[in-house]
XYZ file of C-alpha atoms in Angstrom:
78
model
C -151.748 -65.773 9.332
C -148.878 -63.352 9.070
C -146.263 -66.129 8.942
C -147.474 -67.140 5.460
C -147.131 -63.624 4.041
C -143.955 -62.291 5.646
C -141.415 -63.844 3.265
C -143.403 -63.460 0.011
C -143.984 -59.794 0.824
C -140.271 -59.328 1.543
C -139.549 -60.156 -2.113
C -142.524 -58.256 -3.517
C -144.766 -61.246 -4.240
C -148.175 -62.391 -3.154
C -148.515 -65.780 -1.480
C -149.780 -67.276 -4.762
C -147.022 -65.706 -6.870
C -144.397 -66.984 -4.447
C -145.916 -70.456 -4.456
C -145.790 -70.500 -8.257
C -142.142 -69.458 -8.323
C -141.160 -71.980 -5.662
C -143.011 -74.776 -7.463
C -141.381 -73.869 -10.789
C -137.956 -74.093 -9.116
C -138.948 -77.416 -7.544
C -139.992 -78.924 -10.882
C -136.763 -77.774 -12.539
C -134.662 -79.214 -9.704
C -136.513 -82.549 -9.726
C -135.981 -82.785 -13.491
C -132.289 -81.943 -13.144
C -131.894 -84.440 -10.281
C -133.369 -87.184 -12.462
C -131.060 -86.289 -15.321
C -128.039 -86.260 -12.992
C -129.058 -89.652 -11.626
C -129.228 -91.102 -15.148
C -125.946 -89.362 -16.048
C -124.220 -91.117 -13.127
C -124.826 -94.475 -14.818
C -124.840 -93.366 -18.454
C -122.321 -90.505 -18.593
C -122.889 -89.904 -22.289
C -126.422 -88.654 -21.501
C -127.374 -85.290 -19.981
C -123.784 -84.032 -19.932
C -124.664 -80.418 -19.134
C -128.226 -80.626 -17.789
C -127.262 -80.189 -14.123
C -124.982 -77.225 -14.816
C -127.464 -75.652 -17.233
C -130.303 -75.958 -14.732
C -128.274 -74.423 -11.909
C -127.188 -71.560 -14.169
C -130.765 -70.893 -15.304
C -132.218 -71.054 -11.791
C -129.495 -68.770 -10.455
C -130.202 -66.289 -13.241
C -133.951 -66.369 -12.519
C -133.414 -65.934 -8.792
C -130.922 -63.075 -9.105
C -132.780 -61.137 -11.800
C -136.173 -61.583 -10.129
C -135.082 -61.466 -6.494
C -137.464 -58.646 -5.638
C -140.430 -57.949 -7.882
C -140.858 -54.523 -6.305
C -137.729 -53.293 -8.108
C -138.698 -51.982 -11.536
C -135.427 -52.781 -13.314
C -134.117 -56.281 -12.587
C -130.611 -56.825 -11.278
C -128.376 -57.980 -14.100
C -126.464 -61.223 -13.609
C -122.697 -60.767 -13.930
C -121.278 -61.503 -17.369
C -119.251 -64.675 -17.641
């Protein structure tokens, strides 16, 4: 069905490649959510895990937004 391919193709990925990327983001977010949950009760643990995960995922998404582009978009310097 076309509905399954429209979005992956719009970012230059196959269905399987897109599934892999989405699942890798999901795992990272679940891990970060768990760390943030623990941090809420034990603030001396996982002090930067949430921020670090968001930064890393943003970097991955921006620099790999479209696999059809040969040179990835560079994230802005901080």
